[in-house]
Tab-separated table of C-alpha atoms (C1' of nucleotides) in Angstrom:
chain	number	residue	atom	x	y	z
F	1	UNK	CA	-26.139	-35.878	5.125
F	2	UNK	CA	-24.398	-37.197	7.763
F	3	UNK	CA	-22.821	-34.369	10.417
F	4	UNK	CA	-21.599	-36.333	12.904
F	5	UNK	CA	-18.224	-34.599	13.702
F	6	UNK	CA	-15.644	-37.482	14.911
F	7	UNK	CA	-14.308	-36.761	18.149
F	8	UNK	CA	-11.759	-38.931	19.590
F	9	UNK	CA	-10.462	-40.187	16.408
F	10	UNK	CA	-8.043	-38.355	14.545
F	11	UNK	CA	-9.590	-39.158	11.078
F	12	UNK	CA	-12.559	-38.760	9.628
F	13	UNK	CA	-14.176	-39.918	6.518
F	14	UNK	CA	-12.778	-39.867	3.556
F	15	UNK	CA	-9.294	-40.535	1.399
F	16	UNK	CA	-6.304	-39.766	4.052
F	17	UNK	CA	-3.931	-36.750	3.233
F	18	UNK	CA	-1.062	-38.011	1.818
F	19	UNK	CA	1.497	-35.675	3.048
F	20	UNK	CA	2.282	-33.772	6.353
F	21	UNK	CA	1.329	-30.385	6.887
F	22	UNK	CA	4.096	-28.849	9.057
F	23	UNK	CA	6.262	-30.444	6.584
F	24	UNK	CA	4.804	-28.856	3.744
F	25	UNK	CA	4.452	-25.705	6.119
F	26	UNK	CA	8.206	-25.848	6.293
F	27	UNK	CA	8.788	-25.450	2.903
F	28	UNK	CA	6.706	-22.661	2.533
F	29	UNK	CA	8.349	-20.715	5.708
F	30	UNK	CA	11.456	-20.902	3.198
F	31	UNK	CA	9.490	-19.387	0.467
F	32	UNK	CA	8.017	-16.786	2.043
F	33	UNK	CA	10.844	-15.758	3.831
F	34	UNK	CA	12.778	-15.238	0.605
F	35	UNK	CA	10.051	-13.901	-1.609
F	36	UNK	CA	7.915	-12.327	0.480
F	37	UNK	CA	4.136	-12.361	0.575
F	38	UNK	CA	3.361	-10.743	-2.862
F	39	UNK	CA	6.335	-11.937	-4.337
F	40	UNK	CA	5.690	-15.625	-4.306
F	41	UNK	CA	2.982	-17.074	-6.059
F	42	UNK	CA	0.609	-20.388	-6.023
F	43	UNK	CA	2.950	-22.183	-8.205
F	44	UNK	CA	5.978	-21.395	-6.253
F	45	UNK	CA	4.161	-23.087	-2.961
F	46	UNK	CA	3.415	-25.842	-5.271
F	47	UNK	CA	7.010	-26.528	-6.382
F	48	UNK	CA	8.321	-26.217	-3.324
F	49	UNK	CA	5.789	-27.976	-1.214
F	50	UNK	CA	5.531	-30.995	-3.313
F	51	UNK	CA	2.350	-30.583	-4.114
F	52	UNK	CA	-0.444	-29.814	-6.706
F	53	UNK	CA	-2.468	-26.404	-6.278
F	54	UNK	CA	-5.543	-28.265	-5.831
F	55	UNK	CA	-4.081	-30.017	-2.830
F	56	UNK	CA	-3.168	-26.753	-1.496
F	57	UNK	CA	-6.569	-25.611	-1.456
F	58	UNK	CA	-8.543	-28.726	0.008
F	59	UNK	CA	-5.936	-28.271	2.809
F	60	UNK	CA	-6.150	-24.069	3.553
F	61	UNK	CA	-8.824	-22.201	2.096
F	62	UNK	CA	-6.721	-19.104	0.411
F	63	UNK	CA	-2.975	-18.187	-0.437
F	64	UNK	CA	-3.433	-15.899	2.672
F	65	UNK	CA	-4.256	-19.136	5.218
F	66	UNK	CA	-1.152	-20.750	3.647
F	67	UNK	CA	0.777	-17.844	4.855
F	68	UNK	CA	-0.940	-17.365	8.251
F	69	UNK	CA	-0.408	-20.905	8.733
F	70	UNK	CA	3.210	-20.997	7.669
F	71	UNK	CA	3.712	-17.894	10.126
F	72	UNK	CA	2.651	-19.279	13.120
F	73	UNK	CA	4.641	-22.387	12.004
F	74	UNK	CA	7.824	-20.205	11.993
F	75	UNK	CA	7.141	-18.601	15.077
F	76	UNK	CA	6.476	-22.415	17.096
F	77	UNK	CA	9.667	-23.615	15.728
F	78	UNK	CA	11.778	-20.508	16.545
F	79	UNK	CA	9.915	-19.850	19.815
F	80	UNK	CA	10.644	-23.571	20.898
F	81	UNK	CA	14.558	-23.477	19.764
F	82	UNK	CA	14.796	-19.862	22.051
F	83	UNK	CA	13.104	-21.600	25.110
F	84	UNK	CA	15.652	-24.447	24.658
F	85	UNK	CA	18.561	-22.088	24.860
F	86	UNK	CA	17.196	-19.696	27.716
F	87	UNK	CA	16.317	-22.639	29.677
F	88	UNK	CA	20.452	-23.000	29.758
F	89	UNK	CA	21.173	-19.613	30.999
F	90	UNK	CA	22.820	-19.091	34.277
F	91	UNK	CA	21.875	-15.775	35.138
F	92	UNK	CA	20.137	-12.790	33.763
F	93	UNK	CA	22.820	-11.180	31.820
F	94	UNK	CA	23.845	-14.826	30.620
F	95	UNK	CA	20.160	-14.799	28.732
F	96	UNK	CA	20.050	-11.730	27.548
F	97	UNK	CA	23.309	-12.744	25.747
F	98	UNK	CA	21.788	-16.198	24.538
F	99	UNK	CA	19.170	-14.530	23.429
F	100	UNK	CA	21.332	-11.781	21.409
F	101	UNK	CA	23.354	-14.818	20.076
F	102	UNK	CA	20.286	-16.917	19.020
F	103	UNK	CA	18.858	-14.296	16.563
F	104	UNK	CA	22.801	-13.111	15.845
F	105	UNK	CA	23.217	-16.797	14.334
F	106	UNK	CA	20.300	-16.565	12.518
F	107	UNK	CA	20.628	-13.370	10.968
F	108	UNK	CA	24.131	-14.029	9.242
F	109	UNK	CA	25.046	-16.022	6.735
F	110	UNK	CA	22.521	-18.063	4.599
F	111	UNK	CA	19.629	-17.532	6.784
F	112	UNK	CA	20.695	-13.956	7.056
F	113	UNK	CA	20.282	-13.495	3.030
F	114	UNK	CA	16.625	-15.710	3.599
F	115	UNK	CA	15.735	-13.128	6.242
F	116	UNK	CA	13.161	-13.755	8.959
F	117	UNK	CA	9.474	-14.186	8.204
F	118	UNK	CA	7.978	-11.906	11.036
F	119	UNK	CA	10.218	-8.741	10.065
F	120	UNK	CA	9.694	-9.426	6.311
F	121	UNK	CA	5.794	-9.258	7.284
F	122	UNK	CA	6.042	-6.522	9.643
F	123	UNK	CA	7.454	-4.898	6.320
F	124	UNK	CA	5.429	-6.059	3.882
F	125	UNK	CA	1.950	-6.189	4.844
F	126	UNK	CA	1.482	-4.914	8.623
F	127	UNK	CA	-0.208	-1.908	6.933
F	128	UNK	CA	-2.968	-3.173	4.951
F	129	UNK	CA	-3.462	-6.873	6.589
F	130	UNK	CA	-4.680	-7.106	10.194
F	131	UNK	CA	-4.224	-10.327	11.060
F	132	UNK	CA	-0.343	-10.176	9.820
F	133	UNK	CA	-0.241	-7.388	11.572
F	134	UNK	CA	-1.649	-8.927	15.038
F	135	UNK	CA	0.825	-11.616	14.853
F	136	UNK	CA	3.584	-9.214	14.397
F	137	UNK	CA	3.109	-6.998	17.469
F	138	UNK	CA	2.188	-10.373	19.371
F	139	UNK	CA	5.566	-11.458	18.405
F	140	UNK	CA	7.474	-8.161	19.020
F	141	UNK	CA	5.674	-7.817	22.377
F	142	UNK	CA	6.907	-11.027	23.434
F	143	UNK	CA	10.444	-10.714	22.527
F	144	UNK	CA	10.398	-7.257	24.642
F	145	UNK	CA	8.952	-8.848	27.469
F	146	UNK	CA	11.193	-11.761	27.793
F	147	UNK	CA	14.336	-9.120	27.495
F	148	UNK	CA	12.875	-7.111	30.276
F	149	UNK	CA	11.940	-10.242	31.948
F	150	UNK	CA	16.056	-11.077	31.584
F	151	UNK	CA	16.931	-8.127	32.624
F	152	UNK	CA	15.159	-7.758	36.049
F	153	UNK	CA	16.200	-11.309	36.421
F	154	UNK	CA	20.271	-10.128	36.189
F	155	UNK	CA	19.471	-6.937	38.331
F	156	UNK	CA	18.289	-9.524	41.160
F	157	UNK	CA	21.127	-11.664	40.914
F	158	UNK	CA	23.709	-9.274	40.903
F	159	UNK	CA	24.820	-9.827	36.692
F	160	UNK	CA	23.076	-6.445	35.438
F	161	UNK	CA	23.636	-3.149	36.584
F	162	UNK	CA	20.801	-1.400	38.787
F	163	UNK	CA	21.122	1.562	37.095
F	164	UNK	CA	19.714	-0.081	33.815
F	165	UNK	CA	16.204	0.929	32.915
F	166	UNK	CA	14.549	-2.442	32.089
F	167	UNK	CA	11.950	-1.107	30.095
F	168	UNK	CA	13.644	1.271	27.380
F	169	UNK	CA	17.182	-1.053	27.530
F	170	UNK	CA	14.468	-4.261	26.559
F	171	UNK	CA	13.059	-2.259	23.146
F	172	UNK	CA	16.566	-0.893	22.403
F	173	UNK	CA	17.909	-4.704	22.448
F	174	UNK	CA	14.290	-5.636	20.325
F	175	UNK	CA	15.521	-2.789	18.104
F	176	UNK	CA	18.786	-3.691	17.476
F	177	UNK	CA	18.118	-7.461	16.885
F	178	UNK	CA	15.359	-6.331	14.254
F	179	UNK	CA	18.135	-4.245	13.089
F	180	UNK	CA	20.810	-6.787	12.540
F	181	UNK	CA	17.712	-9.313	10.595
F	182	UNK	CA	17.840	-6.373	8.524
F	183	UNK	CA	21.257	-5.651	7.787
F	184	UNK	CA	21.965	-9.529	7.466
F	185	UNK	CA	19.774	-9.180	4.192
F	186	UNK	CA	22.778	-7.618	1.955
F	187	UNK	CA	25.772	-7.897	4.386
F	188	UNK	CA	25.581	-11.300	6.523
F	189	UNK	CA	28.913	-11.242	7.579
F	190	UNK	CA	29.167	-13.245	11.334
F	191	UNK	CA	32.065	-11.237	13.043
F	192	UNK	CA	29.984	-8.540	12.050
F	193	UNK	CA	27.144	-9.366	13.516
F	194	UNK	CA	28.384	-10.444	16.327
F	195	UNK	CA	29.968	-7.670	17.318
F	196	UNK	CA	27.161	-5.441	17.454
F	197	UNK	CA	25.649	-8.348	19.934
F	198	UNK	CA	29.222	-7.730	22.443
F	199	UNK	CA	28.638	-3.578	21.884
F	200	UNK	CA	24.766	-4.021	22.990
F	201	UNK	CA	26.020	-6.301	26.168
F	202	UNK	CA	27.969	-2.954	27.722
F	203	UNK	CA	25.314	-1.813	28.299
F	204	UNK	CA	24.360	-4.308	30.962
F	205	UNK	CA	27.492	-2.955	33.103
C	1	UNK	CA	17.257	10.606	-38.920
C	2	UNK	CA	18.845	13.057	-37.181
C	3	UNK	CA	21.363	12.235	-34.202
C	4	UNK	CA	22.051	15.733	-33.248
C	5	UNK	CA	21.655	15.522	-29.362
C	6	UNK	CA	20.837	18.857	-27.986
C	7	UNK	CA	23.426	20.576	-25.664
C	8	UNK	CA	22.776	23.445	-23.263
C	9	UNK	CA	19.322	24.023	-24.147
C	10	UNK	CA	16.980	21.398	-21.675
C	11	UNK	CA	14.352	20.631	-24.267
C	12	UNK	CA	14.428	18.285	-27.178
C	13	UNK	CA	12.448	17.923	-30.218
C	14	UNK	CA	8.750	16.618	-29.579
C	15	UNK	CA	5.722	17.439	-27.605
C	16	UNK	CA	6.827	18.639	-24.017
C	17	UNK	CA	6.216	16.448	-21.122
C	18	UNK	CA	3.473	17.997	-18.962
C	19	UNK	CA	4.364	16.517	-15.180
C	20	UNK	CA	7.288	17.176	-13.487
C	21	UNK	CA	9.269	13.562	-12.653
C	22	UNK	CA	10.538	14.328	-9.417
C	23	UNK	CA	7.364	15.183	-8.434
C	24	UNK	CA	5.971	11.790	-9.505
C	25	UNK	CA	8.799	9.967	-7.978
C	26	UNK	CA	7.408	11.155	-4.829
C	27	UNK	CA	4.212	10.021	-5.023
C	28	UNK	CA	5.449	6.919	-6.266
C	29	UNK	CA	7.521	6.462	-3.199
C	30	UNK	CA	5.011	6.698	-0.938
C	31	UNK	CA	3.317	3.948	-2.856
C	32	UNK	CA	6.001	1.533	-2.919
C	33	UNK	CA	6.966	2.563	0.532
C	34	UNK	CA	3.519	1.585	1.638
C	35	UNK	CA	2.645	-1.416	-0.591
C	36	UNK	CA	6.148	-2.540	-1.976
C	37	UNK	CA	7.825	-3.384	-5.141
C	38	UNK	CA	5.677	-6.930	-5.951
C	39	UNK	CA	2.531	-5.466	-3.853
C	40	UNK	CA	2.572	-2.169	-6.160
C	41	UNK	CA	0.570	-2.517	-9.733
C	42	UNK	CA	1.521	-0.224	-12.588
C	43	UNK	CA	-2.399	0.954	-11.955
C	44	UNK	CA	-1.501	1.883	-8.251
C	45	UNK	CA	1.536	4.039	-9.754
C	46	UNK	CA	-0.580	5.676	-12.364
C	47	UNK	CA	-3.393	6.425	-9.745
C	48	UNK	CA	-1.176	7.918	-7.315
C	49	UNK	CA	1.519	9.865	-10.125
C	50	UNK	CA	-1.849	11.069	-12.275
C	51	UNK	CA	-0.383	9.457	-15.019
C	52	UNK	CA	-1.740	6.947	-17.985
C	53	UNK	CA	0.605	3.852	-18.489
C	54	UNK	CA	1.513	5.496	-21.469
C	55	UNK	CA	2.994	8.211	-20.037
C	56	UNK	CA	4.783	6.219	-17.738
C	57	UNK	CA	5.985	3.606	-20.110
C	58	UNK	CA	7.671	6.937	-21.914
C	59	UNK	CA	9.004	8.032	-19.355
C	60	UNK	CA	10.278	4.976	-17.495
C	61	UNK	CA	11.448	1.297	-19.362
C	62	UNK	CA	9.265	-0.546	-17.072
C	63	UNK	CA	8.001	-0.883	-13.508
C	64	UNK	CA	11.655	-1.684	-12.361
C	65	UNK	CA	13.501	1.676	-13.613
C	66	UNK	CA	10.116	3.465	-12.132
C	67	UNK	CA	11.067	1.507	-8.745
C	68	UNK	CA	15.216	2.213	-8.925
C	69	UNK	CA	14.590	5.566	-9.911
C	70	UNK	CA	11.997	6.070	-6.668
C	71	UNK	CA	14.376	4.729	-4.675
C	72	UNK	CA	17.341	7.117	-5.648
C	73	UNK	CA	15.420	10.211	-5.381
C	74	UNK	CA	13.788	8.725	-1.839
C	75	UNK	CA	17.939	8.205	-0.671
C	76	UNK	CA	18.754	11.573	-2.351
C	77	UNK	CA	16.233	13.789	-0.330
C	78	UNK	CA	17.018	12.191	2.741
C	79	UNK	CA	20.323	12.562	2.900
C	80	UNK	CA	20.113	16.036	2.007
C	81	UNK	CA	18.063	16.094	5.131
C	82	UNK	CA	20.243	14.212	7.058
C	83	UNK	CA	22.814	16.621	6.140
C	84	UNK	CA	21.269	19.787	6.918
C	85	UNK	CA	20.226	18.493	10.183
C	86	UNK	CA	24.413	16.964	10.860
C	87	UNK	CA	25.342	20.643	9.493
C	88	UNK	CA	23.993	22.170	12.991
C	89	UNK	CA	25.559	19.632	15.152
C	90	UNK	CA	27.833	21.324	17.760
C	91	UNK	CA	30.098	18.015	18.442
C	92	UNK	CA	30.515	14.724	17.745
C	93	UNK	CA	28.352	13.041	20.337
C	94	UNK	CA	25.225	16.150	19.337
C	95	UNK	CA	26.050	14.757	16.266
C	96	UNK	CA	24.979	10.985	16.810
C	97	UNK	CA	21.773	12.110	18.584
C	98	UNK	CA	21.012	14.211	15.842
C	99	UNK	CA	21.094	11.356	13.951
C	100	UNK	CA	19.821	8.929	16.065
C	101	UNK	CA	16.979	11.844	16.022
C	102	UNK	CA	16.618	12.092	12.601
C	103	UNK	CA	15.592	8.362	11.994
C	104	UNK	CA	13.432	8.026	14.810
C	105	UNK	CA	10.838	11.419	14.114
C	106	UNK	CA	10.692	9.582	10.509
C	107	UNK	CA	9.899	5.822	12.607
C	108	UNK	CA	7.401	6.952	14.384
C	109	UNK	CA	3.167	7.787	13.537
C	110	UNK	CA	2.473	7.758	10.234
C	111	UNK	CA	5.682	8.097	8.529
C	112	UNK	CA	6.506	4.613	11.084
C	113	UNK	CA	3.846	3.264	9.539
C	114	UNK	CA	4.322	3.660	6.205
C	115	UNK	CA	7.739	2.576	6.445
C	116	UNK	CA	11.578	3.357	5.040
C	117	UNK	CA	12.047	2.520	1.275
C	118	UNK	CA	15.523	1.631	1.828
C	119	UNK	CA	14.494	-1.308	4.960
C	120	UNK	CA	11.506	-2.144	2.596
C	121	UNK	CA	14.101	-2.729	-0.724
C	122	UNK	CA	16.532	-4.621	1.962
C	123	UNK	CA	13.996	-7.136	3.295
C	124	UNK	CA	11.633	-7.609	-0.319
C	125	UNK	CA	14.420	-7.313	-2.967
C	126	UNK	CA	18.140	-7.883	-1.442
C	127	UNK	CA	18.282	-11.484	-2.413
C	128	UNK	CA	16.787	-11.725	-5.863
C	129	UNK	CA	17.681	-7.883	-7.151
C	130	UNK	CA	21.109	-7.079	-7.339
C	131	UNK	CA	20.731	-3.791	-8.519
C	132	UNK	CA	18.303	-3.041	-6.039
C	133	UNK	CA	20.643	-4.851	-3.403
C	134	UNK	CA	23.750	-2.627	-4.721
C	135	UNK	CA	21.633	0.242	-3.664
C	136	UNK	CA	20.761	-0.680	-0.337
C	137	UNK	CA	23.957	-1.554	0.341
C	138	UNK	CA	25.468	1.549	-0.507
C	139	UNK	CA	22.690	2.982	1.740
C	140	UNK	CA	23.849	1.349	4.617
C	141	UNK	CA	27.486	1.817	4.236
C	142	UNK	CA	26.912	5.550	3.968
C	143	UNK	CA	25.334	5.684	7.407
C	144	UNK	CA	27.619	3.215	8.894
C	145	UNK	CA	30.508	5.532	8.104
C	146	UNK	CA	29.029	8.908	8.903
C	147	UNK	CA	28.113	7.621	12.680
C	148	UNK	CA	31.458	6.005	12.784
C	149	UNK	CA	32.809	9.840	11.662
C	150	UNK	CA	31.004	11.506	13.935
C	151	UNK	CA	32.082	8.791	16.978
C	152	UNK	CA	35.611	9.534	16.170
C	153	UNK	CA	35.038	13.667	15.902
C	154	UNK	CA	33.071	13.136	19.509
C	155	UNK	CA	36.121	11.598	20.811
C	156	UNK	CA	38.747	14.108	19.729
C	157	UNK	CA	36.358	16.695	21.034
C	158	UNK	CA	35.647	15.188	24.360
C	159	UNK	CA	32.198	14.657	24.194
C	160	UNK	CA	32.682	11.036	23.441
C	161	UNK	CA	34.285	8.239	25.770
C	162	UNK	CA	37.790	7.299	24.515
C	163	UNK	CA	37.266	3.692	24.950
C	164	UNK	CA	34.129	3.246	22.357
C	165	UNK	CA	34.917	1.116	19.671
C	166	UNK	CA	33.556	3.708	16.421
C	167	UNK	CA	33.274	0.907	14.446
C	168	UNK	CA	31.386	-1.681	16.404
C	169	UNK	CA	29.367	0.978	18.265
C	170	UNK	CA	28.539	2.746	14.655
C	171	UNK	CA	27.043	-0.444	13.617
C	172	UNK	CA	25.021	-0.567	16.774
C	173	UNK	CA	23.785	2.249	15.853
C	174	UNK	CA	22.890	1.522	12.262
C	175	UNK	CA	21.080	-1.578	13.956
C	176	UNK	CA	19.129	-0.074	16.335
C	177	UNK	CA	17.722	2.662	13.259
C	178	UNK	CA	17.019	0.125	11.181
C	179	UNK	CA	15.200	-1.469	14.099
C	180	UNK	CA	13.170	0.886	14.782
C	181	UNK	CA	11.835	1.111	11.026
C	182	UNK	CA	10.585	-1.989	11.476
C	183	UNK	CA	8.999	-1.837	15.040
C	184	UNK	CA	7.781	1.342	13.845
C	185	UNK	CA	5.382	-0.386	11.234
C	186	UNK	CA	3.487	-1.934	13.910
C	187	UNK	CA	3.985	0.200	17.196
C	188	UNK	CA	4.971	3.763	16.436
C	189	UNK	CA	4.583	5.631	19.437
C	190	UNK	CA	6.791	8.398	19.694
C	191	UNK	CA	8.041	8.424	23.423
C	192	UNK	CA	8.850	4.734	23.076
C	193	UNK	CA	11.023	5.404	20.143
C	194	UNK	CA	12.644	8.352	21.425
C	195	UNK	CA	13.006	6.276	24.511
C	196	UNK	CA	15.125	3.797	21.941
C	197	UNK	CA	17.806	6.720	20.949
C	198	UNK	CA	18.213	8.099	24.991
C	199	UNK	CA	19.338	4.421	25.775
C	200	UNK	CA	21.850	4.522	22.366
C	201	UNK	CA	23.143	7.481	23.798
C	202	UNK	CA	24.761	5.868	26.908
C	203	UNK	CA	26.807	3.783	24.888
C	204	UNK	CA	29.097	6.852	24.331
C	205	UNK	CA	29.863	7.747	28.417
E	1	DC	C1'	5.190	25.810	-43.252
E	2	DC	C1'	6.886	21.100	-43.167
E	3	DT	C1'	8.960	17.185	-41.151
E	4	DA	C1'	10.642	14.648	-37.403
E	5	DT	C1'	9.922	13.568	-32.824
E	6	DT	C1'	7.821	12.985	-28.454
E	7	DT	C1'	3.878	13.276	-25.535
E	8	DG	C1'	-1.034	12.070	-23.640
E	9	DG	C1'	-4.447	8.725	-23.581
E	10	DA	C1'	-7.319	4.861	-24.526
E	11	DA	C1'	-7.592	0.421	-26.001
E	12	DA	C1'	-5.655	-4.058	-26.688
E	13	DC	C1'	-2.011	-7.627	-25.814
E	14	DG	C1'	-0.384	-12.140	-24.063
E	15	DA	C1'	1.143	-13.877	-19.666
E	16	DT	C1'	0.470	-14.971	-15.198
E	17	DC	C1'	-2.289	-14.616	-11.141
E	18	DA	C1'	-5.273	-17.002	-7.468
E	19	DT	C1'	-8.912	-20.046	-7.461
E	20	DT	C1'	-12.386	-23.607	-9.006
E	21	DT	C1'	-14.043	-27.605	-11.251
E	22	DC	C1'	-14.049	-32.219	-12.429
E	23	DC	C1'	-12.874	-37.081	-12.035
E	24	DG	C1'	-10.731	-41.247	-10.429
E	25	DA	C1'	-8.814	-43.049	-6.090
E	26	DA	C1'	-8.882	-43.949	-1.272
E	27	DT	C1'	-10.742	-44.082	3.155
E	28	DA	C1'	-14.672	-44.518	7.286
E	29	DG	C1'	-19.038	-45.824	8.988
E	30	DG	C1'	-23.122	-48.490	8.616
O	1	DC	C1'	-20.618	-54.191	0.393
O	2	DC	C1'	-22.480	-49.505	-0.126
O	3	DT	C1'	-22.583	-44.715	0.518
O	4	DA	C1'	-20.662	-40.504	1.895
O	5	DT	C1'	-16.644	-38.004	2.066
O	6	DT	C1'	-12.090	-36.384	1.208
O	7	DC	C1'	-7.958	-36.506	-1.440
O	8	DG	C1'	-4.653	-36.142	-5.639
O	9	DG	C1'	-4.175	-34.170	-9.939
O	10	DA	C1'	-4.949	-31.979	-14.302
O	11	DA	C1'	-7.380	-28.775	-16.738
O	12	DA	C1'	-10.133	-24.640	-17.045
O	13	DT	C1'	-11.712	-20.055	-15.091
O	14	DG	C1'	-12.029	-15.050	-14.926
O	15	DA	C1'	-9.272	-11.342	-13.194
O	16	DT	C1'	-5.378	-8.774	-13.082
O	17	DC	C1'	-0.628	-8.272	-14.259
O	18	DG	C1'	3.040	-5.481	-16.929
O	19	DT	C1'	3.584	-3.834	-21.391
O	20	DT	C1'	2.613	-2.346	-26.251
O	21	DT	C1'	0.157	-0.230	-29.884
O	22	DC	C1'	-2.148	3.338	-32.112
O	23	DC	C1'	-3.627	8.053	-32.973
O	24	DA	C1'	-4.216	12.846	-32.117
O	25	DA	C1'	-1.732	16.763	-30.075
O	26	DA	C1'	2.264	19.500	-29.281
O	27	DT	C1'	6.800	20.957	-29.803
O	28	DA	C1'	11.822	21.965	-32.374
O	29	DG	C1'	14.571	22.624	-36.292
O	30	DG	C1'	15.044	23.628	-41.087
DNA sequence: CCTATTTGGAAACGATCATTTCCGAATAGG
DNA sequence: CCTATTCGGAAATGATCGTTTCCAAATAGG
């Protein structure tokens, strides 16, 4: 019994995996999204993974790792793509709009009807699962920050009101993009949506 | 085989039914507020209603009607709620925040936490259920229109600015509720959600 | 009082669930 | 080349799922 763990090296003994997991992660972000937790089974992550259930299990130990894993997948990818755009804002007010855009685009349409994984788990299982429920708030409390962040940001240079109240306005914009992920589940239309997004900018005058 | 369907008087042929159905339908919401649709077994239902199966199953086609019906009486006793609590509104704008109000008291502690039937049915079963979609989107609409209402009664009665845009703003509004349902699963402190509605409120100076 | 009908309740149903087991194939290290 | 280890894949596992069946009990109408 050999337990010589192989540092350096990316592989270790034994037959190589045969298909990416962040990839296969991908696919299951879709899944979830649409089905929800309890709503999609082993076989669905099988079909649309690729893959055979016994694969699934050599590579995450229970249904529930698949979906912790595929979680923090979703949030990496969507927390990457929001960096990207807020890196191009030109002021404070300018992000907070970016911002309000990037989750306006995503809640309409298609991806609207798919819905986003972290409110469909803050839904569906922040009650009884802990760790689901610790990445939620970890996500919310992030979002809030960056909006307050934004916000004292466009107070300093002059493109936010001073009268705003970072704090409160920050969870009211959280609220209202939670809101619209919500609403884009049975009415995803884009003027729509994106007319709350110019309503919730007044209030930056 | 008689098909003689009995008028005025309530009660059919047959042994009588010994629980009241409304009163199940309540403790059935709770349980697919809390758990929902796919996360609620027919043994969770019978547990919490004090039923057997087979008193459900004669009652109720299957788990679906139990779920529609739950979700009809959960919209009907709300929004004869909601309407009590509009009925004492002294203007438009006392209106909204009566409203506004209204949605956050239920978003907060443990109601927060156990969630909105009608934000649970949008994110688990919009895409897949289209009878449970129809509902939800008749849900919606209804709010959407009575803020919009009570914008447009606010400014005929001057305690609304002239130059909000009802219907924009009204969906704003509808956001920012259904926002706060699903911030409330995770953080449902009351001052921070009350916080929520005073910065709504601005929008109609 | 008799018949039809519906309920309550327990037990049983097949289907599907998440998970494990088993075996041949593919790799790394010695 | 040999051994240990991990993978892919199919088949099997026990548990739980939603639903039905069956029988005694309780009502209405004739």
């Amino acid at each position: 019994m050999n337990v010589d763990i192989s540092l350096a090296s990316g592989r270790t003994a034994g037959r190589p995996r045969e298909f990416d997991i962040d990839e296969a992660l991908d696919k299951a972000i879709t899944v979830f999204s649409e089905r929800g937790y309890h709503g999609t089974s082993i076989a669905d992550l099988r079909d649309a993974m690729g893959l055979t259930a016994g694969s699934l299990y050599k590579a995450f130990k229970d249904k529930h790792a698949i979906f912790l894993a595929s979680f923090d997948r979703y949030k990496q990818v969507r927390n990457m793509l929001l960096d990207e755009e807020l890196a191009k804002a030109e002021n404070g007010r300018d992000g907070v709009y970016r911002m309000l855009a990037f989750y306006a685009e995503g809640a309409h349409g298609d991806g609207g009807r798919r819905g986003c994984l972290a409110v469909g788990t803050a839904v569906e299982l922040a009650i009884f699962d802990d760790e689901a429920a610790r990445r939620v708030e970890r996500s919310m409390d992030r979002f809030e920050t960056t909006f307050e962040a934004l916000i004292r940001r466009g107070q300093e240079d002059g493109s936010v009101n001073r009268s705003v109240e970072p704090n409160a306005t920050a969870r009211l914009l959280l609220s209202v993009v939670q809101g619209l992920r919500v609403l884009g589940k049975t009415s995803p239309n884009r003027e729509q949506t994106f007319s709350v997004v110019d309503v919730a900018m007044t209030l930056l005058d």
